[in-house]
Amino acid sequence: MEIKGELLIGARAVKAQGTAVQAINPATNEALQPVFHGGSQQHVEQAATLAWQAFDPYRATGLEQRAAFLELIASEILALGDELIVRAMAETGLPRARLEGERGRTVGQLRLFAQVVRAGHWLDVRIDPAQPERQPLPRADLRQRQIPLGPVAVFGASNFPLAFSVAGGDTASALAAGCPVIVKAHSAHPGTAELVGRAIQSAVAKAGLPEGVFSLLFGSGSEVGSALVSHPFIKAVGFTGSRSGGTALMQLAAARAEPIPVYAEMSSINPVFLLSAALASRAAAIGKGFAASLTMGAGQFCTNPGLVLALDGAELETFLSSAAEALAQAAAQTMLTPGIHRAYCQGIDQLQGLPGVSRVATGLAETGPNQAQAGLYLTDAETFMADERMSAEIFGASSLVIRCRSIDDMLKVAEHLEGQLTATLQLDDADLALAQQLLPVLERKAGRILCNGYPTGVEVCQAMVHGGPFPATSDSRTTSVGSAAILRFLRPVCYQDLPQGLLPDALQDGNPLALRRLLDGVSS
Ligand code: NAP
């Protein structure tokens, strides 16, 4: 399929005239054709109006029809074939195997949401039948279900050009909920975005759905992105990216005449706690596993382990030398964009220039453009807590180890941390008492707590939480990965004393959709 550099507004493909957007192959610094141009206010208006017109008919689709639509999107993405992988490789510098795996995850995610839609649990049906004889007052007939919020603006992530971009988790969960979607493509991979966008556009047409169910806009965040978030027809936002971008969108959404929710996944340093018995029994193995997690994908994961805490002692030294040995053999890797590479280098320069921070190890030096050298740094608890710059995410393969003098130090640092996507405990049985002390703190700080593993690698499943308190996300009550992500785009409506003929199918007597329901407080 030819990449034409066009916006997709409903069923149309449109050439825009705004600010140029051109992908750069980060491995060569070569500019990739074609040049895209950013959309105008008028394009935002057209996409938002179509999305609004599509909202009622789209949310009225049956569970089976909507599930089949999500499966059709998956098939259309697969039908793009190798062209999608080749373009994504050129635009991101990510290797083939990683992108093929990510395509599998993207397609799997759409199919998971199809299953979720069919099962219908997300409708969360609650029925409290009327009690006309109740004293002193009768009770009305009360029935509740969830409905979708309305058109959703999605900002794709740079680091998951497939699984968290145009047809990624935000889009899949919003479409599953019954919300039309308008994507503001990430400017780093516009060709990949157009290919996937055309696959969704084709699925909309084949499924016979209103064209406004999906649109794709190109252009800068501050122009097209802001106009989209400010548009009155947009009712929620999904975002993955930087803390500054996410907070700017939160402020914009809150300042609207009708404020709307922003589900932004932003920044996290994912602390790893190395408890004493675990270190005593396997410090070298932990060091090796940690280095592999740190350097995977050039460290460009929101769950990258950017902070390590351990008690001072010989076992910590063993961990450090094992991690240093593994890092010393780690090749420098191409980062996603020149801008992300620049931000990584600036972050490292700042960190190693801070008083009280020393360098433990680095990876192999770069051999090509936009490559990043991994780095491991060391400080102590007091120094860390005294300087908030040490808590900032450095997006890439860099981590800071905190040498703690006591368990009290470790607990204080845990308490000092900002909100996180993950917190990891490396522990053995003899560490359980300390783990019990840490757990309540970590529950307050993180969306996912894991033991004896590493935080990278986020399973897309029913129980996943990829969320956490600010600044990990803008709303700690939700997740952006896994089936519960659908709940972000829903709200409850209660129907009081409506006649059967006026009630939605999900709430009618006789349960025509065969849904799991809470009937008079009892699950049935
Ligand atoms: P970004 O700069 O936040 O951009 C993400 C998206 O939001 C882009 O489409 C961007 O538009 C838009 N945007 C940014 N600021 C905006 C604003 N003020 N108003 C409206 N829209 C705005 O993220 P990035 O380009 O992916 O990477 C930059 C940095 O973000 C990285 O170095 C890293 O620190 C962090 N990052 C974190 C994660 C994570 O998962 N935690 C993932 C990726 C990146 P444009 O097209 O104009 O850029």
Coordinates of C-alpha atoms and ligand atoms in Angstrom, one line a residue:
M1 CA 0.0 0.0 0.0
E2 CA 1.4 3.4 -1.0
I3 CA 2.0 5.8 1.9
K4 CA 0.6 9.1 0.6
G5 CA 1.1 11.5 3.6
E6 CA -2.7 12.1 3.9
L7 CA -4.9 12.7 6.9
L8 CA -7.7 10.2 7.2
I9 CA -11.0 12.0 8.1
G10 CA -13.8 9.5 8.3
A11 CA -13.9 7.7 4.9
R12 CA -11.8 10.4 3.1
A13 CA -8.0 10.8 2.7
V14 CA -7.0 14.4 2.6
K15 CA -3.8 16.3 1.8
A16 CA -3.1 19.0 4.4
Q17 CA -1.0 22.1 4.1
G18 CA 0.1 22.7 7.7
T19 CA 3.5 22.3 9.4
A20 CA 5.7 19.6 7.8
V21 CA 6.1 16.4 9.6
Q22 CA 8.8 14.0 8.3
A23 CA 10.0 10.8 9.8
I24 CA 13.8 10.4 10.3
N25 CA 15.4 7.0 10.2
P26 CA 17.3 7.2 13.5
A27 CA 19.8 4.6 12.5
T28 CA 21.0 6.7 9.5
N29 CA 19.5 10.2 10.1
E30 CA 18.0 9.8 6.6
A31 CA 14.7 11.7 6.1
L32 CA 12.0 9.4 4.9
Q33 CA 9.4 10.1 2.2
P34 CA 6.7 11.3 2.0
V35 CA 6.6 14.6 3.8
F36 CA 3.4 14.8 5.8
H37 CA 1.6 18.1 6.6
G38 CA -0.2 18.9 9.8
G39 CA -4.0 19.3 9.7
S40 CA -5.8 22.6 10.3
Q41 CA -8.5 23.7 12.8
Q42 CA -10.9 22.9 10.0
H43 CA -9.7 19.3 9.8
V44 CA -10.1 18.9 13.5
E45 CA -13.6 20.3 13.2
Q46 CA -14.5 17.9 10.4
A47 CA -13.1 14.8 12.3
A48 CA -14.8 15.8 15.5
T49 CA -18.1 16.5 13.9
L50 CA -18.1 13.1 12.1
A51 CA -17.1 11.4 15.4
W52 CA -20.0 13.1 17.1
Q53 CA -22.4 12.0 14.4
A54 CA -21.1 8.5 14.6
F55 CA -21.4 8.2 18.4
D56 CA -25.0 7.3 18.9
P57 CA -25.2 4.8 16.0
Y58 CA -21.8 3.2 17.0
R59 CA -22.7 2.8 20.7
A60 CA -26.0 1.2 19.6
T61 CA -24.2 -1.6 17.8
G62 CA -24.7 -5.0 19.3
L63 CA -22.0 -6.8 21.3
E64 CA -21.4 -9.3 18.5
Q65 CA -21.2 -6.6 15.8
R66 CA -18.7 -4.5 17.8
A67 CA -16.6 -7.5 18.7
A68 CA -16.4 -8.6 15.1
F69 CA -15.4 -5.0 14.1
L70 CA -12.4 -5.2 16.5
E71 CA -11.4 -8.6 15.0
L72 CA -11.7 -7.1 11.5
I73 CA -9.3 -4.4 12.4
A74 CA -6.8 -7.1 13.6
S75 CA -7.2 -8.9 10.2
E76 CA -6.7 -5.7 8.2
I77 CA -3.5 -4.9 10.2
L78 CA -2.2 -8.4 9.5
A79 CA -3.1 -8.0 5.8
L80 CA -0.7 -5.1 5.6
G81 CA 2.0 -7.7 5.7
D82 CA 5.7 -7.1 5.8
E83 CA 5.4 -3.5 4.5
L84 CA 4.2 -2.4 7.9
I85 CA 7.2 -4.0 9.7
V86 CA 9.7 -2.6 7.2
R87 CA 8.3 0.9 7.5
A88 CA 8.2 0.7 11.3
M89 CA 11.8 -0.5 11.4
A90 CA 12.9 2.5 9.3
E91 CA 10.9 5.0 11.4
T92 CA 11.9 3.8 14.8
G93 CA 15.2 1.9 14.6
L94 CA 13.6 -1.0 16.4
P95 CA 14.6 -4.5 15.2
R96 CA 12.3 -6.7 13.1
A97 CA 11.8 -9.3 15.8
R98 CA 10.6 -6.7 18.3
L99 CA 8.2 -5.2 15.8
E100 CA 6.8 -8.5 14.7
G101 CA 6.3 -9.3 18.4
E102 CA 4.6 -5.9 18.8
R103 CA 2.3 -6.5 15.9
G104 CA 1.3 -9.8 17.5
R105 CA 0.6 -8.0 20.7
T106 CA -1.5 -5.3 18.9
V107 CA -3.6 -7.9 17.1
G108 CA -3.9 -10.0 20.3
Q109 CA -5.0 -6.9 22.2
L110 CA -7.8 -6.2 19.7
R111 CA -8.9 -9.8 19.9
L112 CA -8.9 -9.7 23.7
F113 CA -11.1 -6.6 23.6
A114 CA -13.4 -8.4 21.2
Q115 CA -13.8 -11.2 23.8
V116 CA -14.4 -8.6 26.5
V117 CA -17.1 -6.9 24.5
R118 CA -18.9 -10.2 23.9
A119 CA -18.8 -11.2 27.5
G120 CA -20.4 -7.9 28.4
H121 CA -19.2 -7.8 32.1
W122 CA -18.1 -4.2 31.5
L123 CA -21.8 -3.2 31.3
D124 CA -21.8 -3.8 35.0
V125 CA -25.6 -4.4 35.1
R126 CA -27.2 -3.8 38.5
I127 CA -30.9 -4.2 39.0
D128 CA -32.8 -3.3 42.2
P129 CA -36.4 -4.2 41.5
A130 CA -39.2 -2.1 42.8
Q131 CA -40.5 -2.7 46.4
P132 CA -44.0 -1.1 46.3
E133 CA -44.9 -2.5 49.7
R134 CA -41.8 -1.3 51.5
Q135 CA -42.4 0.7 54.6
P136 CA -42.2 3.6 55.4
L137 CA -41.7 4.3 51.7
P138 CA -41.9 2.2 48.6
R139 CA -38.7 1.7 46.5
A140 CA -38.7 2.5 42.8
D141 CA -37.4 0.1 40.2
L142 CA -33.7 1.1 39.7
R143 CA -31.4 -0.3 37.0
Q144 CA -27.9 0.7 36.2
R145 CA -25.5 0.0 33.2
Q146 CA -22.4 1.6 31.8
I147 CA -22.5 3.7 28.6
P148 CA -19.5 5.1 26.6
L149 CA -18.3 8.7 27.3
G150 CA -18.2 9.9 23.6
P151 CA -15.5 10.5 21.0
V152 CA -12.0 10.0 22.4
A153 CA -8.7 11.7 21.3
V154 CA -5.8 9.3 21.4
F155 CA -2.1 10.4 21.4
G156 CA 0.0 7.5 20.2
A157 CA 3.3 6.7 22.0
S158 CA 6.7 6.9 20.3
N159 CA 8.1 3.8 22.0
F160 CA 5.3 1.4 20.9
P161 CA 4.6 2.4 17.3
L162 CA 2.1 -0.4 17.0
A163 CA 0.9 -1.6 20.4
F164 CA 0.4 1.9 21.8
S165 CA -0.1 3.9 18.8
V166 CA -2.9 4.2 16.1
A167 CA -4.5 0.8 16.8
G168 CA -3.0 0.4 20.2
G169 CA -4.4 -0.2 23.7
D170 CA -6.1 3.2 24.0
T171 CA -7.8 3.0 20.6
A172 CA -8.8 -0.7 21.1
S173 CA -10.3 -0.1 24.6
A174 CA -12.1 3.1 23.5
L175 CA -13.6 1.4 20.4
A176 CA -14.6 -1.6 22.6
A177 CA -16.4 0.8 25.0
G178 CA -18.4 2.2 22.1
C179 CA -16.4 5.5 21.6
P180 CA -15.4 6.8 18.2
V181 CA -11.7 7.6 18.1
I182 CA -9.6 10.4 16.6
V183 CA -5.9 9.7 16.8
K184 CA -3.2 12.4 16.8
A185 CA -0.4 10.4 15.2
H186 CA 3.0 10.6 16.8
S187 CA 5.2 12.6 14.5
A188 CA 8.1 10.1 14.8
H189 CA 6.3 7.4 12.9
P190 CA 3.8 9.0 10.5
G191 CA 4.1 6.3 7.7
T192 CA 3.5 3.5 10.2
A193 CA 0.6 5.5 11.5
E194 CA -0.9 6.0 8.0
L195 CA -0.7 2.3 7.2
V196 CA -2.4 1.2 10.3
G197 CA -4.9 4.1 10.0
R198 CA -5.9 2.9 6.5
A199 CA -6.4 -0.6 7.9
I200 CA -8.8 0.7 10.5
Q201 CA -10.5 2.9 7.9
S202 CA -11.0 -0.1 5.7
A203 CA -12.4 -2.1 8.7
V204 CA -14.9 0.6 9.4
A205 CA -16.1 0.5 5.8
K206 CA -16.3 -3.3 5.6
A207 CA -18.2 -3.4 8.9
G208 CA -20.7 -1.0 7.5
L209 CA -20.2 1.4 10.5
P210 CA -20.6 5.2 10.3
E211 CA -17.4 6.7 8.8
G212 CA -16.7 9.0 11.9
V213 CA -15.9 6.0 14.1
F214 CA -12.3 6.6 13.2
S215 CA -10.1 9.5 12.0
L216 CA -6.3 10.0 12.0
L217 CA -4.7 13.5 12.1
F218 CA -1.1 14.5 11.7
G219 CA 0.5 17.6 13.0
S220 CA 2.2 19.1 16.0
G221 CA 0.8 18.4 19.5
S222 CA 0.6 22.1 20.4
E223 CA -1.5 22.8 17.3
V224 CA -3.5 19.8 16.2
G225 CA -3.3 18.0 19.5
S226 CA -4.4 21.0 21.6
A227 CA -7.2 21.8 19.1
L228 CA -8.5 18.3 19.4
V229 CA -8.5 18.2 23.2
S230 CA -10.2 21.5 23.3
H231 CA -13.0 20.5 20.9
P232 CA -16.4 20.3 22.6
F233 CA -17.2 17.0 20.9
I234 CA -14.2 15.2 22.4
K235 CA -15.2 13.7 25.7
A236 CA -11.9 11.9 26.9
V237 CA -8.2 11.7 26.1
G238 CA -5.8 8.8 26.1
F239 CA -2.0 9.7 26.1
T240 CA 1.3 8.0 26.5
G241 CA 4.5 10.1 26.5
S242 CA 6.4 12.7 28.5
R243 CA 5.4 14.2 31.8
S244 CA 5.4 17.7 30.3
G245 CA 3.1 16.6 27.4
G246 CA 0.7 14.7 29.7
T247 CA 0.4 17.5 32.2
A248 CA -0.1 20.1 29.4
L249 CA -3.0 18.1 28.1
M250 CA -4.4 17.6 31.7
Q251 CA -4.4 21.4 32.1
L252 CA -6.0 22.0 28.8
A253 CA -8.8 19.5 29.5
A254 CA -9.4 20.9 32.9
A255 CA -9.7 24.5 31.5
R256 CA -12.4 23.6 29.0
A257 CA -15.9 24.9 29.5
E258 CA -16.8 21.2 30.0
P259 CA -13.7 19.6 31.6
I260 CA -13.0 16.0 30.4
P261 CA -10.9 13.2 31.8
V262 CA -7.3 12.7 30.5
Y263 CA -5.8 9.3 30.9
A264 CA -2.1 10.1 30.6
E265 CA 0.6 7.6 31.2
M266 CA 3.8 9.6 31.7
S267 CA 6.8 8.9 33.8
S268 CA 8.0 6.3 36.2
I269 CA 11.4 5.1 37.5
N270 CA 10.2 1.7 38.7
P271 CA 12.2 1.1 41.9
V272 CA 13.7 -2.4 42.4
F273 CA 14.3 -3.4 46.1
L274 CA 17.1 -5.9 46.6
L275 CA 16.4 -7.5 50.0
S276 CA 19.2 -8.9 52.0
A277 CA 18.6 -12.7 51.9
A278 CA 18.0 -12.6 48.2
L279 CA 21.2 -10.7 47.7
A280 CA 23.1 -13.0 50.0
S281 CA 21.9 -16.1 48.0
R282 CA 22.1 -14.8 44.4
A283 CA 23.5 -11.3 44.1
A284 CA 25.4 -12.1 40.9
A285 CA 22.4 -13.6 39.1
I286 CA 20.2 -10.7 40.1
G287 CA 22.9 -8.3 38.7
K288 CA 22.9 -10.1 35.4
G289 CA 19.1 -10.3 35.1
F290 CA 18.8 -6.6 36.1
A291 CA 21.3 -5.5 33.4
A292 CA 19.3 -7.5 30.8
S293 CA 16.1 -5.8 31.8
L294 CA 17.8 -2.3 31.9
T295 CA 19.2 -2.6 28.4
M296 CA 16.2 -4.3 26.7
G297 CA 15.0 -2.1 23.8
A298 CA 17.6 0.5 24.6
G299 CA 15.8 1.0 27.9
Q300 CA 12.9 2.8 26.1
F301 CA 10.1 1.3 28.2
C302 CA 8.0 3.1 30.7
T303 CA 8.7 0.1 33.1
N304 CA 12.4 0.3 32.7
P305 CA 14.1 -0.2 36.1
G306 CA 15.6 3.2 36.7
L307 CA 16.2 2.9 40.5
V308 CA 17.6 0.2 42.7
L309 CA 17.7 0.1 46.5
A310 CA 19.9 -2.2 48.6
L311 CA 21.6 -2.4 52.0
D312 CA 25.3 -1.5 52.0
G313 CA 27.6 -4.6 52.2
A314 CA 29.6 -7.2 50.4
E315 CA 26.5 -8.6 48.7
L316 CA 25.7 -5.2 47.2
E317 CA 29.2 -5.0 45.8
T318 CA 28.7 -8.5 44.2
F319 CA 25.5 -7.2 42.6
L320 CA 27.2 -4.1 41.3
S321 CA 30.2 -5.9 39.8
S322 CA 27.9 -8.5 38.2
A323 CA 25.7 -5.8 36.7
A324 CA 28.8 -3.8 35.6
E325 CA 30.3 -6.9 33.9
A326 CA 27.0 -7.5 32.0
L327 CA 26.7 -3.8 31.1
A328 CA 30.3 -3.6 29.9
Q329 CA 29.3 -6.1 27.1
A330 CA 26.0 -4.3 26.2
A331 CA 26.1 -2.7 22.8
A332 CA 24.9 0.8 22.4
Q333 CA 21.5 0.8 20.7
T334 CA 19.7 3.2 18.4
M335 CA 17.1 5.2 20.1
L336 CA 13.7 6.0 18.7
T337 CA 14.3 9.6 17.6
P338 CA 17.1 12.2 17.6
G339 CA 15.1 14.1 20.2
I340 CA 14.8 11.2 22.5
H341 CA 18.5 10.4 22.1
R342 CA 19.3 14.1 22.9
A343 CA 17.1 14.0 26.0
Y344 CA 18.8 10.8 27.2
C345 CA 22.3 12.3 26.8
Q346 CA 21.2 15.4 28.7
G347 CA 19.7 13.3 31.5
I348 CA 22.9 11.3 31.9
D349 CA 25.1 14.4 31.8
Q350 CA 23.0 16.0 34.5
L351 CA 22.9 12.9 36.7
Q352 CA 26.6 12.2 36.6
G353 CA 27.3 15.9 37.3
L354 CA 25.3 15.9 40.5
P355 CA 27.3 15.9 43.8
G356 CA 27.2 12.6 45.5
V357 CA 26.6 10.5 42.4
S358 CA 29.3 8.2 41.0
R359 CA 29.4 6.1 37.9
V360 CA 29.5 2.3 38.4
A361 CA 29.6 1.2 34.8
T362 CA 28.7 2.0 31.2
G363 CA 27.8 -0.1 28.2
L364 CA 29.8 -0.2 25.0
A365 CA 30.3 3.2 23.3
E366 CA 28.1 4.2 20.4
T367 CA 29.1 3.3 16.8
G368 CA 26.3 5.0 14.9
P369 CA 23.9 7.9 15.0
N370 CA 21.4 8.3 17.8
Q371 CA 22.9 5.3 19.7
A372 CA 22.8 5.4 23.5
Q373 CA 25.4 3.9 25.9
A374 CA 23.9 2.2 28.9
G375 CA 24.9 3.6 32.3
L376 CA 24.7 2.6 36.0
Y377 CA 25.2 5.1 38.8
L378 CA 25.4 5.0 42.6
T379 CA 24.4 7.4 45.4
D380 CA 23.2 7.1 49.0
A381 CA 19.8 7.6 50.5
E382 CA 20.3 11.0 52.0
T383 CA 21.8 12.5 48.8
F384 CA 18.9 11.0 46.8
M385 CA 16.2 12.4 49.0
A386 CA 17.9 15.9 49.1
D387 CA 17.8 16.4 45.3
E388 CA 14.6 15.9 43.4
R389 CA 16.5 15.8 40.0
M390 CA 17.6 12.3 41.0
S391 CA 14.0 11.1 40.9
A392 CA 13.3 12.3 37.4
E393 CA 12.9 9.7 34.7
I394 CA 15.8 9.4 32.3
F395 CA 14.1 7.6 29.3
G396 CA 16.7 5.0 28.2
A397 CA 19.1 2.4 29.6
S398 CA 20.2 4.3 32.8
S399 CA 19.7 3.4 36.4
L400 CA 20.6 4.8 39.8
V401 CA 21.5 2.5 42.7
I402 CA 20.9 3.8 46.2
R403 CA 23.2 2.4 48.9
C404 CA 21.1 2.3 52.1
R405 CA 22.8 2.3 55.5
S406 CA 19.8 0.7 57.2
I407 CA 16.3 -0.7 56.7
D408 CA 15.0 2.6 58.0
D409 CA 16.8 4.3 55.1
M410 CA 15.2 2.0 52.6
L411 CA 11.7 2.6 54.1
K412 CA 12.3 6.4 54.0
V413 CA 13.3 6.3 50.3
A414 CA 10.3 4.2 49.5
E415 CA 8.1 6.8 51.3
H416 CA 9.9 9.6 49.5
L417 CA 9.2 8.3 46.0
E418 CA 6.6 9.7 43.6
G419 CA 3.9 7.6 42.0
Q420 CA 5.2 4.6 40.0
L421 CA 3.9 2.2 37.4
T422 CA 5.8 -0.7 39.2
A423 CA 7.7 -1.6 42.3
T424 CA 9.8 -4.8 42.4
L425 CA 11.0 -6.9 45.3
Q426 CA 13.8 -9.3 45.0
L427 CA 13.3 -11.5 48.0
D428 CA 13.9 -14.9 49.7
D429 CA 11.9 -16.4 52.5
A430 CA 14.0 -14.7 55.2
D431 CA 13.1 -11.3 53.7
L432 CA 9.4 -11.6 54.2
A433 CA 9.3 -9.5 57.4
L434 CA 10.9 -6.5 55.6
A435 CA 8.7 -7.1 52.6
Q436 CA 5.6 -7.0 54.9
Q437 CA 6.8 -3.6 56.1
L438 CA 7.4 -2.3 52.5
L439 CA 4.2 -3.6 51.0
P440 CA 1.8 -1.0 52.4
V441 CA 4.1 1.8 51.2
L442 CA 4.5 0.3 47.8
E443 CA 0.8 -0.2 47.4
R444 CA 0.3 3.5 48.0
K445 CA 3.1 4.3 45.4
A446 CA 2.7 1.9 42.6
G447 CA 0.1 0.3 40.2
R448 CA 1.9 -3.1 40.0
I449 CA 4.1 -4.8 42.6
L450 CA 6.2 -7.8 41.5
C451 CA 8.5 -10.3 43.2
N452 CA 11.7 -11.9 41.9
G453 CA 11.3 -10.6 38.3
Y454 CA 11.9 -7.4 36.5
P455 CA 9.3 -4.7 35.6
T456 CA 9.8 -4.7 31.8
G457 CA 7.4 -6.9 29.9
V458 CA 3.8 -6.0 30.5
E459 CA 1.3 -8.8 29.9
V460 CA -1.9 -7.8 28.2
C461 CA -4.5 -9.7 30.2
Q462 CA -7.5 -9.4 32.5
A463 CA -5.6 -8.7 35.8
M464 CA -2.9 -6.3 34.5
V465 CA -2.6 -2.8 36.0
H466 CA -0.4 -0.5 34.0
G467 CA -1.1 2.6 36.0
G468 CA -0.3 4.2 39.3
P469 CA -0.4 7.6 41.2
F470 CA 0.9 10.8 39.5
P471 CA 3.2 11.2 37.7
A472 CA 3.1 7.6 36.6
T473 CA -0.4 8.4 35.3
S474 CA -2.9 11.3 35.6
D475 CA -5.5 9.0 37.2
S476 CA -4.4 6.2 39.6
R477 CA -7.9 4.6 39.5
T478 CA -7.3 3.0 36.0
T479 CA -5.0 1.0 33.8
S480 CA -3.9 1.7 30.2
V481 CA -3.0 -2.0 29.5
G482 CA -5.3 -5.0 29.9
S483 CA -9.0 -5.5 29.7
A484 CA -9.8 -3.1 32.6
A485 CA -8.6 -0.3 30.3
I486 CA -12.2 -0.2 28.8
L487 CA -13.5 1.1 32.1
R488 CA -11.8 4.5 31.5
F489 CA -14.2 5.3 28.7
L490 CA -17.5 4.4 30.4
R491 CA -19.9 6.1 32.9
P492 CA -22.9 4.7 34.7
V493 CA -26.5 5.7 34.0
C494 CA -29.4 4.7 36.3
Y495 CA -32.9 4.1 34.9
Q496 CA -35.7 4.6 37.4
D497 CA -39.1 3.1 36.7
L498 CA -38.7 3.0 32.9
P499 CA -41.2 0.7 31.2
Q500 CA -39.6 -2.5 29.7
G501 CA -40.0 -1.3 26.2
L502 CA -37.9 1.8 26.9
L503 CA -35.1 -0.1 28.8
P504 CA -31.9 -1.1 27.0
D505 CA -31.6 -4.8 26.2
A506 CA -29.0 -5.3 28.9
L507 CA -31.5 -4.2 31.6
Q508 CA -34.6 -5.9 30.5
D509 CA -36.4 -8.6 32.5
G510 CA -35.5 -12.0 31.1
N511 CA -31.9 -10.9 30.5
P512 CA -32.0 -11.2 26.7
L513 CA -28.2 -10.7 26.3
A514 CA -27.5 -13.4 28.9
L515 CA -25.3 -11.1 30.9
R516 CA -23.9 -11.5 34.4
R517 CA -26.0 -9.2 36.5
L518 CA -26.3 -8.0 40.1
L519 CA -30.0 -8.6 40.9
D520 CA -31.1 -7.2 44.2
G521 CA -27.5 -7.4 45.4
V522 CA -27.0 -11.0 44.4
S523 CA -24.8 -11.9 41.5
S524 CA -26.6 -14.0 38.9
Ligands
NAP1 P1 6.0 13.6 24.0 O1 6.9 14.6 23.7 O2 5.2 13.7 25.3 O3 4.9 13.4 22.8 C1 3.8 12.5 22.8 C2 2.7 13.0 22.0 O4 2.1 14.1 22.6 C3 3.1 13.6 20.6 O5 2.1 13.3 19.7 C4 3.3 15.1 20.9 O6 3.1 15.8 19.7 C5 2.2 15.3 21.8 N1 2.5 16.4 22.7 C6 3.6 16.6 23.4 N2 3.5 17.8 24.2 C7 2.3 18.3 23.9 C8 1.6 19.5 24.3 N3 2.2 20.3 25.2 N4 0.4 19.7 23.9 C9 -0.2 18.9 23.0 N5 0.4 17.7 22.6 C10 1.6 17.5 23.0 O7 6.7 12.2 24.1 P2 7.7 11.5 23.1 O8 7.9 12.3 21.9 O9 7.2 10.1 22.9 O10 9.0 11.4 23.9 C11 9.7 12.4 24.5 C12 10.0 12.0 26.0 O11 8.8 11.5 26.6 C13 11.0 10.9 26.1 O12 12.3 11.4 26.0 C14 10.7 10.4 27.4 O13 11.3 11.1 28.5 C15 9.2 10.5 27.5 N6 8.5 9.2 27.2 C16 8.0 8.5 28.2 C17 7.3 7.3 27.9 C18 6.7 6.5 29.0 O14 6.1 5.5 28.7 N7 6.8 6.9 30.3 C19 7.1 6.9 26.6 C20 7.6 7.7 25.6 C21 8.3 8.8 25.9 P3 4.3 16.2 18.7 O15 4.0 15.5 17.4 O16 4.3 17.6 18.5 O17 5.6 15.7 19.3

